[in-house]
Amino acid sequence: MRSVAKGAAGRTARQCRPEYPAIAPLAAPPAAPRKAASSGAVSDRALPLNEILIGDTIARMAALPAGSVDLVFADPPYNLQLGGELKRPDESRVDAVDDHWDQFESFAAYDAFTRAWLLAARRALKPNGTLFVIGSYHNIFRVGALMQDLGFWILNDIIWRKANPMPNFRGRRFTNAHETLIWAARSADSKYTFNYEALKAGNEDVQVRSDWLFPLCTGQERLKDEKGRKLHPTQKPEALLARVLLSSTKPGDVVLDPFFGSGTTGAVAKRLRRSFIGIEREETYADAARARIDAVEPLSEEALVAPPSAREAPRVAFSALVERGLVTPGAELTDAKGRFRAVVRADGTISLADSPNVGSIHRVGALAQGAEACNGWTFWHVEEAGRRHPIDILRARLRAEMGIAAE
Amino acid sequence: MRSVAKGAAGRTARQCRPEYPAIAPLAAPPAAPRKAASSGAVSDRALPLNEILIGDTIARMAALPAGSVDLVFADPPYNLQLGGELKRPDESRVDAVDDHWDQFESFAAYDAFTRAWLLAARRALKPNGTLFVIGSYHNIFRVGALMQDLGFWILNDIIWRKANPMPNFRGRRFTNAHETLIWAARSADSKYTFNYEALKAGNEDVQVRSDWLFPLCTGQERLKDEKGRKLHPTQKPEALLARVLLSSTKPGDVVLDPFFGSGTTGAVAKRLRRSFIGIEREETYADAARARIDAVEPLSEEALVAPPSAREAPRVAFSALVERGLVTPGAELTDAKGRFRAVVRADGTISLADSPNVGSIHRVGALAQGAEACNGWTFWHVEEAGRRHPIDILRARLRAEMGIAAE
DNA sequence: GGGTTTTCTGAATCCTCCA
DNA sequence: ATGGAGGATTCAGAAAACC
């Protein structure tokens, strides 16, 4: 890593890892199972896939079939309330976001607008769909509270830590160095998509945290107009969208972006072989987005195949191991240190030695330790060739035999 | 929608506020600026400094003199959606968690509670006071939106990035690795305290960002009960509070914590020579907090001296330099590169070479560059011993002569 | 051409005193 | 209250300009 071994304390700024977290270029199981995009369902055929709809986002969303999209990614107006112009210490002027679409009469007006588009987005979502919204302290609290009011179930709030934020020029506040994303399911009982294993595998085998570090969208990636000025005031970095789509969608899924802008969502969706629906009010932005997306080459399908996911692997009962002969009834199971012993029964239950207790590998494992719960697959071991292995090994062997890859 | 012209844009923000509910009557005594804690003002004498008040926080706050505290730090409860057991703020049970109406009911109850304590805190704050609230996605959005509704002016949202968060055991979400603090002034025109220079100096001379990295409160710092279990479920790390107090208060300031809990705010306030007022409902916590705070030794005053701050240094007019002979009338001033020249006049004004312009060092510096504004102290240079120095050097010399430290 | 320096810019609620 | 003036204030990264 770095050589900034400065004292124990290590303050904030310098402590951030300079390198950006690698995005696993692979994230999701094969597209096949979810046939959303290719199925012949009526509602699907009505979906304007991979198109940019021009007009009022609420009306456009209302015209989509209900329950038809897997993910909504929304980057709504922030309702910045800027004072006079701001200058840098060198007297140059800061190019502020003063576009008309970011101006609202009042918090009440902003709330009404927010409520309306959130409702429309919720209607468009499949029951198991999820929603991401990005914002700053100017608007995100209002958005989050309204989401809760409308029945969205918040899964995480996520911090986009900007590697290179604009400083605070007057020295009157902390550098505003992040934006907030809220990730929510359509309702509390949604069975949403979260590609946990793939994310973890792409993150040096540790869980991905709720704080993400990415640089701003600058340089070549930033779209420019014919005069070389930034085309859109708030273009988001593709890396951010890639993390969003890789974490919460599968290839083939449909992503709706009701504030399409420069089309980052569409570009990343195409690259990652997801479908998108964009809604944008301004033709100028839509035209630029279309050209941008046309130039994108999708990644190869192999690049998008996920590593085997334990969670999504089909359940294999211990009894199946017995049935298939990977464990013989009467075999002895022990814990890792050989302190507890149990005997395998023909029905796939096990019985604890020196006790009348019979039950599942999990239940009996818990009983043996006096614990409330226990993962029998990793607790119990079998001896093979003089070495102890967790029975999870046998399960993996069975899965391999069955030719089960990922899902 | 309004069309906001560039120049007039400044008023946008202010126009948003009038329609919000009127704030509780605030007598808002001007409160002798800094020395509040030590001054003999009547309202101050009534302040229960460095005490823990037992009881309902809203009632207790209402009994404090209005406009009497410099900072409120609040770590409110968020008993929502946790563990399937839903409680209203008054501790009554909410029956059906999945009932949408009840969910709404509980949000409404939480909002009412939040609104009430925020109003009470606002009343207790001095006009130039600020408020920190810490929370997670369960409650922070509601709190933030209500703060805006009540007229608080958000200065920053701050992310406490946990160095060692609890992992997500189910693998169904991102590791919840942060909490959010909202920092807000009592109103948009508050002249709040922000120790910018000191913070920057302690951060390798770069501005402190809005994302702070601290470990959880563990080990010796974590209070334990007689059975060795953690005494309080959400004890905050002292490092976090230290950053809060060091950034937004001066020694001697009064800090109110309406959800005192294990007393971290009090312990840190005492160590940093701030006064505190704690409010806590549970005697057990208050007892532990009292013992904890009693054991704290305040830092030496020297350890708390603020570094020199240009902003707070006494004003010295350029004419004073002329009067004292640090610059002689007729001396030549140039910019750093020697492109512009001006001559010092006896009255402390300067005249631009080859032009009829006469005025202050700032005005003439701006004129010379064709800029709108200019800091003459750093723009203009004098030559001494063959080297060019900004005239700011002379000012520093005069301040030293006058024996003026930096406040 | 290659290495170094300068310039430019990014969702920003960004000053304060005194007359 | 309001206006004018004093004078305080920036980090990282990429691109352009300059040797």
PDB file of C-alpha atoms (C1' of nucleotides) in Angstrom, chain A residues 76 88 137 166 169-170 173 222 230, chain C residues 8-16:
ATOM      1  CA  PRO A  76     -33.333  14.030  -9.469  1.00  0.00           C
ATOM      2  CA  ARG A  88     -12.205  30.946  -6.049  1.00  0.00           C
ATOM      3  CA  TYR A 137     -27.847  17.272   1.859  1.00  0.00           C
ATOM      4  CA  MET A 166     -14.337  20.878  -5.080  1.00  0.00           C
ATOM      5  CA  PHE A 169     -13.209  28.205  -0.977  1.00  0.00           C
ATOM      6  CA  ARG A 170     -14.158  30.464   1.871  1.00  0.00           C
ATOM      7  CA  ARG A 173     -17.532  24.653   6.210  1.00  0.00           C
ATOM      8  CA  ARG A 222     -16.995  13.992 -19.431  1.00  0.00           C
ATOM      9  CA  LYS A 230     -19.305  20.490 -20.176  1.00  0.00           C
TER      10      LYS A 230
ATOM     11  C1'  DC C   8      -8.396  25.039 -15.567  1.00  0.00           C
ATOM     12  C1'  DT C   9     -12.354  23.095 -13.163  1.00  0.00           C
ATOM     13  C1'  DG C  10     -15.767  20.243 -10.364  1.00  0.00           C
ATOM     14  C1'  DA C  11     -24.078  19.535  -7.858  1.00  0.00           C
ATOM     15  C1'  DA C  12     -21.515  25.117  -3.595  1.00  0.00           C
ATOM     16  C1'  DT C  13     -26.920  26.339  -0.064  1.00  0.00           C
ATOM     17  C1'  DC C  14     -18.904  29.600   0.986  1.00  0.00           C
ATOM     18  C1'  DC C  15     -17.588  36.864   4.823  1.00  0.00           C
ATOM     19  C1'  DT C  16     -17.979  40.560   7.951  1.00  0.00           C
TER      20       DT C  16
END
